[in-house]
Amino acid sequence: MELTIRRLSVAIRGEPILHEASLTVADGGFLSLLGPSGCGKSTLLKAVAGILPARSGQVLLGGRDITGLPAHRRGAVIVFQDMRLFPHLTAAENVAYPLALRGVGRRQRGARAEALLERVQLGGLGGRHIAALSGGQQQRVALARALAAQPRLLLLDEPFSSLDEDLREDMRRLVLDLHREYAMTTVLVTHDQQEALSLSGQVALMFDGRIVQQGTPETVYGRPVSRRAADYFGGCAYLRGRVRDGRFTSPCLSCPADLPAGDYDLLLRPRDVDPFRPGPLGLRLEECRFRGADVLTRWAAADGTAVELPLAQRPPWPPGHALSCHVSLDQAVFFPAGEEGRP
Amino acid sequence: MRKRSTGFLLLLPLAAITLLVLAACAHVVAQGLGVVPAFGLEEPTIAYFAAVLTDGDFLASLSVSLRIAALSALLSAVLGTALCAALAAWRRRWALYLVRLPILVPHAVVALFTITLFSQTGLLARLAWAMGLIGEAGDFPQLLYTPQGWGVVLAYLWKEIPFVAYFTLALMVSVSATLGEAAENLGASPLRSFFTVTLPLSLPAIAKAGLIIFLFAFGGYELPLLLGATVPKALPVAAYQAYLDPELTRRPYAMAMFSVILLLSVAMAGLWGLAARGLERRLEGGRP
């Protein structure tokens, strides 16, 4: 069901956490809510689920205003970071719990719970108590239990953060598969940039209780609204220059820019710079560091700006080597100078 | 090595106190077995225990004490849990202070205002009379000084319902804020979430509080003395009066009675402990 959040504000114990956050997730869509720890992502999720009261604003699910509904009537189910499985019940009983709430008969409940456990690759473990399951298995039970509730909206609150890296990848795949299978509107809260960009069709970026940008992963990464948004994804370098008469000029390079006159920083990301193709950007190689999967090379531009480029192999040049390399500027991003200190 | 010896040294005071308690208990049981060298009694015998355990008055006292203890523990546990749930759902600082108050009031004071409230000429009786519910003082139900021990139970309830609530509150709040919240999130009404998740998981604390109240009420002296019947007396009252008997050769009877209180309490605590462990294991998932 389509989720619309309109100017939602939430305070916890009088302290404002969420400031007029707005976002939309299409019916059956998958949105990642990305932001640093403590920025209010989980608060937003809990407010949508009705666990925290909204101070102002609206939550609409399938076009219906659910802002005033109690948590148990919203159909917005959270898979909690700490899982919150019921320790006095077995895995199957945990999954059957929401089925019992919906009035499914005892026998059908058992069969359905077993099928759901099967679906999350826990077939045959239904009789185990929660304490007898590993962290990854518990996470799967939590997912199966949420699915059993047939949510109108599935909310995942950093569900992978407590897992080891290889387990995390498995779980991401499972979540993606389940999302395709059930076509359930899903919101994933995460502070992992790669996770957000790779899993979902939409990314909403959140800082300090405010949604600063929402769009496709490509847009949010490629056309960041602010220097802080760009920096959050890492690997950014900035060339300081001046725009006059529709042209950006810096000591390193010059290019057309459709901007009012003034001082600007041009965003340079590793993918925009290719040292193996000749071009206008002068760089001097400073050092190379082997990292296993790649080699991180560090360069200095003509004005001293440091640029880091991960390369597949150690480049053929010695440190100190200077060259003029290609920069792709057809999607150049500029920020007004002086924004770096801004929140 | 050094750490271990430090821990041992720190435990010494506890060991000393425990030894004293055990010595006192052994002394009581020994005298109950008829070993009182001061009176020239040196041969151990179970005659005193046998006499006490077949004595009708003793058995009546035992039954009164068990009844008071069971009713106080059970009703406090049920009503205390309800109070705890109310406090967990509706947390106000002043309500917490109000709950702590009865726990601090001494038993003698509780007895005093139980009399002021519930006696046939007490405040409630007068209120009932003023409202025309009863014609005279004698119409008000006799709650105090009866063999059923309702007066004692009422006084214990006043003190122990808040105790159960206070004792259970921390656990219940934490269960309710995490797992109870998860249940509601899955579609359970607050009431259903309470009865299927929060309450079962709070049971260990409730059961522990119940045991404390049971043992306390079973061995308690002041309230049965002040509010209980003259015949049959509650066990501790009867035992203490036997102890005060000027005929010193009757001392072993009193000690046998105390021994029974002691042994029954230990046995019940043990049984309760086993049951509680079983419960906790079931709640937290028995490891295979």
XYZ file of C-alpha atoms in Angstrom:
631
model
C 0.000 0.000 0.000
C 1.223 3.467 -0.755
C 2.825 5.235 2.194
C 2.789 9.009 2.433
C 4.339 10.884 5.307
C 3.489 14.575 5.486
C 5.493 16.988 7.609
C 5.729 14.522 10.470
C 7.230 15.832 13.709
C 7.949 13.667 16.719
C 9.313 14.524 20.140
C 10.554 12.092 22.760
C 10.209 13.305 26.351
C 9.704 16.817 25.091
C 12.816 16.788 22.943
C 12.097 17.198 19.225
C 13.652 14.347 17.240
C 11.862 14.488 13.914
C 11.280 17.792 12.125
C 8.514 17.895 9.527
C 9.745 14.807 7.710
C 7.968 14.058 4.443
C 8.364 11.126 2.099
C 6.422 8.820 -0.175
C 6.765 5.150 -0.992
C 4.761 3.818 -3.916
C 2.528 0.767 -3.496
C 4.839 -2.246 -3.506
C 7.878 0.010 -3.466
C 11.082 -0.441 -1.510
C 12.602 2.622 0.113
C 15.801 2.815 2.142
C 15.863 5.420 4.848
C 19.541 6.261 5.073
C 21.307 8.407 7.611
C 23.929 8.433 10.339
C 23.209 6.840 13.718
C 20.967 8.948 15.904
C 19.496 11.048 13.089
C 15.921 9.927 13.847
C 15.434 7.073 11.374
C 14.130 4.614 13.950
C 11.968 7.319 15.470
C 10.361 7.896 12.087
C 9.700 4.168 11.755
C 8.162 3.940 15.216
C 5.984 6.960 14.569
C 4.737 5.384 11.334
C 3.997 2.151 13.225
C 2.146 4.092 15.914
C 4.513 3.168 18.729
C 5.517 6.811 19.143
C 2.905 9.545 18.926
C 3.240 12.218 16.265
C 3.445 15.788 17.499
C 2.175 17.073 14.186
C 1.890 15.921 10.592
C 0.209 12.966 8.954
C 0.861 9.358 8.050
C -1.249 8.018 5.194
C -1.343 4.377 4.229
C -3.180 3.502 1.037
C -4.587 7.020 1.034
C -6.112 6.609 4.499
C -4.952 8.800 7.362
C -3.717 6.433 10.080
C -2.065 9.077 12.263
C -4.652 8.629 14.994
C -4.849 4.820 14.915
C -3.364 2.749 17.750
C -0.337 0.605 16.850
C -2.216 -2.686 16.668
C -4.668 -1.425 14.036
C -2.138 0.063 11.628
C -0.835 -3.018 9.882
C 2.622 -1.446 9.772
C 4.901 -4.161 11.112
C 8.460 -3.504 12.248
C 11.274 -6.034 12.172
C 13.203 -4.635 15.129
C 16.962 -4.283 15.287
C 16.956 -6.296 18.531
C 14.425 -8.715 16.961
C 12.158 -8.857 20.015
C 11.221 -12.491 19.601
C 9.102 -13.914 22.410
C 11.470 -16.014 24.529
C 8.669 -18.075 26.098
C 7.541 -19.382 22.704
C 9.173 -21.649 20.134
C 10.201 -20.369 16.719
C 6.994 -21.738 15.173
C 4.863 -20.283 17.975
C 6.496 -16.913 17.414
C 5.577 -17.030 13.733
C 2.090 -18.297 14.589
C 1.503 -15.456 17.076
C 0.213 -12.889 14.552
C -1.776 -15.656 12.845
C -3.585 -16.351 16.123
C -4.315 -12.639 16.412
C -5.982 -12.761 13.013
C -8.136 -15.694 14.117
C -6.463 -18.417 12.058
C -7.319 -21.866 13.460
C -4.759 -23.847 15.428
C -3.994 -26.477 12.814
C -3.795 -23.996 9.941
C -1.558 -21.811 12.082
C 0.950 -24.598 12.525
C 1.042 -25.389 8.821
C 1.333 -21.753 7.811
C 4.073 -21.051 10.380
C 6.010 -24.069 9.196
C 5.673 -22.939 5.565
C 6.908 -19.449 6.415
C 9.860 -20.860 8.350
C 10.581 -23.025 5.333
C 10.504 -19.890 3.188
C 13.180 -18.211 5.320
C 15.244 -21.409 5.182
C 14.481 -22.535 8.716
C 12.456 -25.634 7.825
C 12.407 -28.169 10.655
C 13.571 -25.707 13.317
C 10.048 -24.615 14.313
C 10.131 -26.559 17.578
C 13.276 -24.821 18.812
C 13.116 -22.230 21.513
C 14.456 -18.798 20.617
C 17.461 -19.129 22.936
C 18.497 -22.263 21.036
C 18.784 -20.356 17.719
C 21.771 -18.422 16.383
C 21.580 -14.687 15.725
C 21.081 -15.183 11.993
C 18.358 -17.764 12.588
C 16.616 -15.448 15.045
C 16.668 -12.696 12.440
C 14.947 -15.043 9.977
C 12.310 -15.982 12.547
C 11.668 -12.272 13.117
C 11.248 -11.789 9.376
C 8.904 -14.786 9.079
C 6.859 -13.522 12.038
C 6.498 -10.104 10.409
C 5.386 -11.720 7.130
C 2.853 -13.852 9.024
C 1.173 -10.644 10.163
C 0.492 -9.868 6.466
C 1.556 -6.277 6.939
C 0.270 -3.536 4.710
C 3.644 -1.937 5.286
C 6.856 -3.732 6.246
C 9.349 -1.686 8.255
C 12.872 -3.037 8.688
C 14.862 -1.312 11.426
C 18.551 -1.990 10.725
C 17.742 -5.686 10.614
C 21.172 -6.776 9.442
C 23.415 -4.666 11.635
C 23.854 -7.322 14.317
C 24.878 -10.007 11.812
C 28.284 -11.042 10.460
C 29.104 -9.734 6.978
C 28.487 -13.031 5.101
C 25.195 -13.609 6.937
C 24.220 -10.041 6.208
C 24.597 -10.587 2.480
C 22.421 -13.726 2.693
C 19.755 -11.815 4.581
C 19.803 -8.938 2.096
C 19.209 -11.394 -0.709
C 16.415 -13.041 1.247
C 14.742 -9.688 1.952
C 14.987 -8.724 -1.717
C 13.524 -12.060 -2.821
C 10.691 -11.806 -0.301
C 9.970 -8.254 -1.364
C 9.650 -9.333 -4.998
C 7.541 -12.328 -4.020
C 5.086 -10.544 -1.713
C 5.272 -7.099 -3.395
C 4.923 -5.573 0.023
C 5.567 -1.853 0.479
C 8.819 -1.834 2.427
C 10.912 0.730 4.264
C 14.431 -0.259 5.309
C 16.257 1.830 7.866
C 20.018 1.641 7.519
C 23.177 3.634 8.039
C 25.017 1.501 5.479
C 25.313 3.475 2.231
C 26.034 0.448 0.042
C 23.089 -1.401 1.517
C 20.714 1.477 0.823
C 21.965 2.083 -2.705
C 22.029 -1.562 -3.734
C 18.777 -2.853 -2.218
C 16.044 -0.374 -2.857
C 14.376 1.480 -5.696
C 14.258 4.670 -3.666
C 16.566 6.208 -1.098
C 15.608 8.887 1.419
C 18.527 10.609 3.063
C 18.071 11.857 6.592
C 20.160 14.224 8.713
C 19.270 15.585 12.158
C 15.629 14.521 12.012
C 15.057 15.972 8.551
C 14.652 14.200 5.225
C 17.076 16.120 3.034
C 16.646 14.206 -0.208
C 14.562 11.428 -1.702
C 15.038 9.797 -5.071
C 16.453 6.819 -6.917
C 19.833 5.577 -5.656
C 21.423 7.039 -8.799
C 19.956 10.477 -8.139
C 20.736 10.582 -4.456
C 24.289 9.484 -5.098
C 24.851 11.329 -8.350
C 23.041 14.602 -7.658
C 23.427 15.209 -3.915
C 21.480 18.213 -2.650
C 24.205 19.408 -0.339
C 27.857 18.980 0.339
C 26.962 17.043 3.496
C 24.784 14.664 1.471
C 27.660 14.121 -0.957
C 30.196 13.618 1.831
C 27.976 11.030 3.498
C 28.733 8.627 0.661
C 32.462 9.242 1.026
C 35.292 9.586 -1.483
C 34.534 13.208 -2.336
C 37.081 15.841 -3.368
C 36.242 19.459 -4.148
C 37.902 21.894 -6.524
C 37.401 25.505 -5.473
C 36.741 27.945 -8.333
C 34.737 30.895 -9.531
C 31.801 31.077 -11.933
C 31.605 34.050 -14.256
C 29.598 34.389 -17.462
C 28.448 30.744 -17.354
C 31.924 29.324 -16.918
C 33.552 27.697 -13.883
C 37.261 28.381 -13.597
C 39.648 26.918 -11.064
C 43.452 26.593 -10.999
C 42.969 22.961 -12.071
C 40.402 23.080 -14.806
C 37.671 25.083 -16.411
C 34.254 24.044 -17.676
C 30.838 25.466 -18.566
C 28.510 25.981 -15.595
C 24.985 27.307 -15.778
C 25.134 29.125 -12.429
C 24.930 32.668 -11.083
C 28.331 34.258 -10.641
C 30.175 33.457 -7.415
C 32.566 31.068 -5.692
C 31.789 27.350 -6.007
C 33.177 23.934 -5.163
C 33.104 21.351 -7.944
C 32.411 17.834 -6.662
C 34.903 15.249 -7.868
C 34.179 11.590 -7.275
C 36.553 8.732 -8.159
C 34.216 7.544 -10.912
C 34.466 10.982 -12.612
C 38.257 10.883 -12.930
C 40.182 8.566 -15.253
C 43.976 8.898 -14.998
C 44.453 6.578 -17.982
C 42.687 8.968 -20.376
C 44.209 12.341 -21.219
C 42.148 15.400 -20.267
C 42.203 18.815 -18.613
C 42.771 17.903 -14.950
C 46.378 18.122 -13.805
C 47.240 15.615 -11.043
C 50.460 14.510 -9.369
C 50.701 10.978 -7.944
C 51.627 11.027 -4.253
C 51.266 7.461 -2.995
C 49.752 4.047 -3.675
C 48.352 1.692 -1.047
C 47.474 -1.907 -1.804
C 44.168 -2.884 -0.153
C 43.522 -6.390 -1.461
C 40.594 -5.846 -3.815
C 42.132 -2.651 -5.220
C 44.914 -0.101 -4.909
C 44.106 3.246 -3.367
C 46.037 5.997 -5.123
C 46.418 9.448 -3.695
C 46.904 12.447 -5.984
C 47.359 16.170 -5.575
C 45.683 18.613 -7.928
C 47.377 21.823 -9.053
C 45.831 23.802 -6.163
C 46.869 21.135 -3.630
C 43.470 19.443 -3.365
C 43.866 15.781 -2.434
C 42.076 13.292 -4.700
C 41.827 9.606 -3.857
C 41.193 7.109 -6.641
C 40.820 3.367 -6.148
C 42.371 1.582 -9.138
C 42.163 -2.074 -10.094
C 45.947 -2.376 -10.294
C 49.036 -0.534 -9.150
C 49.574 2.245 -11.750
C 52.750 2.135 -13.875
C 53.926 5.564 -12.622
C 56.246 6.323 -9.713
C 55.180 8.729 -6.971
C 55.760 12.305 -8.082
C 54.614 11.534 -11.614
C 52.391 14.284 -13.004
C 49.775 13.863 -15.690
C 46.746 15.517 -17.176
C 43.731 13.279 -16.943
C 40.174 12.973 -18.101
C 37.278 14.250 -15.989
C 33.690 13.533 -16.888
C 31.859 16.778 -16.329
C 28.563 16.235 -18.161
C 26.832 15.747 -14.786
C 29.037 18.112 -12.815
C 27.796 19.013 -9.330
C 28.624 22.405 -7.804
C 28.061 23.646 -4.278
C 28.297 27.289 -3.270
C 31.671 27.821 -1.556
C 31.575 27.918 2.209
C 29.003 25.178 2.541
C 31.517 22.741 3.984
C 30.998 23.907 7.538
C 27.219 23.823 7.275
C 25.175 21.071 8.915
C 45.277 -16.266 43.255
C 45.313 -12.967 45.034
C 41.908 -12.071 43.633
C 40.433 -15.300 44.913
C 41.698 -14.719 48.446
C 40.334 -11.158 48.409
C 36.917 -12.491 47.450
C 37.146 -15.024 50.227
C 38.019 -12.356 52.777
C 35.121 -10.181 51.625
C 32.744 -13.111 52.069
C 33.904 -13.774 55.639
C 31.341 -11.490 57.356
C 28.557 -13.219 55.418
C 29.955 -16.595 56.404
C 30.067 -15.520 60.052
C 26.432 -14.375 59.985
C 25.348 -17.543 58.202
C 27.155 -19.657 60.781
C 25.418 -17.799 63.605
C 22.020 -18.326 61.987
C 22.718 -21.996 61.376
C 23.940 -22.400 64.954
C 20.765 -20.768 66.289
C 18.613 -22.997 64.070
C 20.520 -26.076 65.207
C 20.020 -24.967 68.812
C 16.264 -24.652 68.269
C 16.002 -28.063 66.604
C 18.224 -29.668 69.280
C 16.003 -28.334 72.043
C 12.998 -29.527 70.069
C 14.621 -32.950 70.128
C 14.734 -32.661 73.896
C 18.418 -31.855 74.352
C 18.491 -29.093 77.012
C 21.474 -29.867 79.258
C 20.595 -26.936 81.556
C 17.368 -28.737 82.586
C 19.137 -32.062 82.868
C 17.663 -33.283 79.577
C 20.430 -34.897 77.531
C 18.914 -37.847 75.626
C 17.581 -36.848 72.158
C 14.006 -37.984 71.544
C 11.341 -37.358 68.947
C 8.680 -37.560 71.627
C 8.182 -33.761 71.693
C 7.823 -33.571 67.909
C 5.404 -36.506 68.001
C 3.379 -34.876 70.747
C 3.278 -31.533 68.957
C 2.375 -33.018 65.575
C -0.543 -34.998 66.999
C -1.843 -32.144 69.127
C -5.176 -30.813 67.839
C -4.433 -27.236 68.929
C -1.110 -27.282 67.106
C -2.707 -28.622 63.915
C -5.410 -25.956 64.108
C -2.712 -23.298 64.504
C -0.783 -24.746 61.582
C -3.873 -24.653 59.404
C -4.641 -21.040 60.407
C -1.095 -19.958 59.562
C -1.044 -21.810 56.249
C -4.389 -20.270 55.354
C -3.285 -16.738 56.234
C -0.014 -17.186 54.357
C -1.618 -18.716 51.263
C -4.431 -16.149 51.042
C -2.087 -13.219 51.644
C 0.422 -14.450 49.059
C -2.137 -15.359 46.404
C -4.324 -12.264 46.712
C -1.307 -9.945 46.976
C 0.197 -11.546 43.877
C -3.006 -11.182 41.826
C -3.946 -7.686 42.973
C -0.314 -6.538 43.078
C 0.119 -7.632 39.472
C -2.953 -5.640 38.490
C -1.579 -2.587 40.318
C 1.792 -3.132 38.660
C 0.180 -3.284 35.218
C -1.642 -0.031 35.945
C 1.598 1.619 37.064
C 3.479 0.289 34.028
C 0.855 1.648 31.663
C 0.392 4.923 33.455
C 3.667 5.979 34.964
C 3.502 8.924 37.334
C 6.187 9.734 39.822
C 3.744 10.491 42.628
C 1.971 7.179 42.083
C 5.293 5.417 42.614
C 5.808 7.282 45.895
C 2.296 6.345 46.943
C 3.054 2.696 46.249
C 6.253 2.785 48.266
C 4.528 4.247 51.324
C 2.721 1.120 52.627
C 5.945 -0.884 52.295
C 7.584 1.473 54.799
C 4.805 1.480 57.426
C 5.489 -0.882 60.380
C 3.181 -3.844 60.899
C 1.997 -2.639 64.314
C 0.769 0.605 62.728
C -0.931 -1.337 59.948
C -2.678 -3.427 62.609
C -3.839 -0.286 64.355
C -5.530 1.232 61.359
C -6.895 -2.105 60.213
C -8.742 -2.084 63.530
C -9.815 1.538 63.073
C -11.133 0.728 59.597
C -12.570 -2.770 59.765
C -13.756 -3.371 63.332
C -17.495 -3.549 63.942
C -17.334 -0.037 65.356
C -14.718 1.096 62.830
C -14.869 3.739 60.139
C -16.288 1.463 57.440
C -18.989 0.167 59.785
C -19.936 3.745 60.684
C -19.986 4.731 57.031
C -22.236 1.755 56.236
C -24.500 2.723 59.110
C -24.610 6.354 58.016
C -25.601 5.233 54.505
C -28.321 3.073 55.979
C -26.734 -0.162 54.807
C -26.628 -1.681 58.294
C -28.884 -1.170 61.305
C -26.379 -1.597 64.123
C -22.702 -2.290 64.686
C -23.297 -6.035 64.945
C -24.606 -6.126 61.348
C -21.176 -5.242 60.009
C -19.319 -8.470 59.145
C -16.909 -9.589 61.852
C -13.541 -9.510 60.044
C -11.113 -9.182 62.948
C -10.135 -11.765 65.577
C -11.864 -14.599 63.686
C -10.426 -18.080 63.089
C -10.637 -17.374 59.330
C -8.011 -14.679 59.839
C -9.474 -12.158 57.377
C -8.285 -9.248 59.495
C -4.704 -10.482 59.305
C -5.036 -11.117 55.569
C -6.462 -7.609 55.005
C -3.555 -6.043 56.866
C -1.034 -8.088 54.903
C -2.779 -7.156 51.644
C -2.524 -3.473 52.448
C 1.218 -3.811 52.844
C 2.018 -6.504 50.315
C -0.042 -5.564 47.238
C 2.198 -2.510 46.779
C 5.203 -4.704 47.543
C 4.348 -7.069 44.664
C 3.774 -4.105 42.364
C 7.030 -2.458 43.357
C 8.975 -5.718 43.153
C 7.648 -6.564 39.675
C 7.514 -3.100 38.136
C 11.036 -2.893 36.697
C 10.766 -6.245 34.927
C 7.240 -5.597 33.698
C 8.117 -2.170 32.311
C 11.100 -3.539 30.429
C 9.159 -6.497 29.020
C 6.250 -4.285 28.061
C 8.461 -1.653 26.405
C 10.162 -4.192 24.169
C 8.278 -7.459 23.689
C 4.855 -6.046 24.602
C 5.439 -3.291 22.066
C 6.424 -5.896 19.472
C 3.200 -7.838 20.140
C 1.100 -4.698 19.633
C 3.055 -3.943 16.513
C 2.057 -7.399 15.203
C -1.598 -6.558 15.793
C -2.287 -7.534 19.412
C -4.531 -5.208 21.387
C -2.843 -3.787 24.510
C -4.886 -6.189 26.677
C -3.992 -9.207 24.578
C -0.354 -8.195 24.431
C -0.376 -7.974 28.247
C -1.887 -11.395 28.799
C 0.050 -13.270 26.111
C 3.466 -11.656 26.420
C 4.048 -9.196 29.265
C 2.320 -11.172 32.022
C 3.838 -14.609 31.275
C 7.295 -13.086 31.090
C 6.789 -11.180 34.352
C 5.703 -14.320 36.208
C 9.131 -15.144 37.675
C 9.230 -11.837 39.560
C 5.594 -12.170 40.651
C 6.219 -15.710 41.902
C 9.298 -14.587 43.845
C 7.345 -11.776 45.484
C 4.577 -14.272 46.308
C 7.047 -16.616 47.988
C 8.516 -13.823 50.091
C 5.022 -12.835 51.241
C 4.033 -16.440 51.916
C 7.054 -17.112 54.117
C 6.747 -13.763 55.835
C 3.052 -14.233 56.597
C 3.589 -17.840 57.626
C 6.249 -16.914 60.187
C 4.898 -13.446 61.044
C 4.040 -12.682 64.669
C 2.681 -9.161 65.151
C -0.315 -9.152 62.825
C -1.766 -12.526 63.936
C -1.170 -11.484 67.549
C -2.936 -8.142 67.128
C -5.652 -9.082 64.625
C -6.024 -12.869 64.849
C -8.316 -15.094 66.855
C -7.540 -16.189 70.432
C -8.381 -19.787 69.478
C -6.878 -21.166 67.350
C -3.823 -18.951 67.455
C -1.543 -18.615 64.460
C 1.484 -20.910 64.715
C 4.140 -18.300 65.601
C 1.891 -16.841 68.304
C 1.176 -20.276 69.749
C 4.852 -21.225 69.658
C 5.968 -18.039 71.348
C 3.382 -18.401 74.094
C 4.538 -21.979 74.680
C 8.085 -20.620 74.907
C 6.992 -18.150 77.592
C 5.454 -20.978 79.678
C 6.834 -20.675 83.262
C 7.127 -24.470 83.387
C 10.631 -24.792 81.903
C 10.383 -28.488 81.133
C 7.789 -27.542 78.508
C 10.469 -25.604 76.605
C 11.169 -28.509 74.171
C 7.508 -28.417 73.031
C 7.901 -24.762 72.062
C 11.168 -25.517 70.329
C 9.576 -28.403 68.437
C 6.911 -25.966 67.218
C 9.539 -23.461 66.120
C 11.379 -26.281 64.394
C 8.263 -27.141 62.429
C 7.889 -23.500 61.323
C 11.554 -23.439 60.348
C 11.562 -26.740 58.472
C 8.287 -26.043 56.678
C 9.564 -22.620 55.570
C 12.803 -24.065 54.263
C 10.956 -26.897 52.528
C 8.495 -24.508 50.890
C 11.231 -22.141 49.788
C 13.032 -25.113 48.261
C 9.957 -26.409 46.470
C 9.103 -22.924 45.273
C 12.648 -22.464 44.054
C 12.425 -25.662 42.022
C 9.075 -24.649 40.570
C 10.374 -21.158 39.746
C 13.393 -22.623 38.001
C 11.144 -24.852 35.937
C 9.016 -21.835 35.058
C 11.987 -19.720 34.087
C 13.370 -22.515 31.970
C 10.057 -22.822 30.191
C 9.828 -19.076 29.661
C 13.341 -18.601 28.400
C 13.350 -21.673 26.250
C 14.754 -24.938 27.579
C 18.064 -25.653 26.005
C 17.880 -29.111 24.461
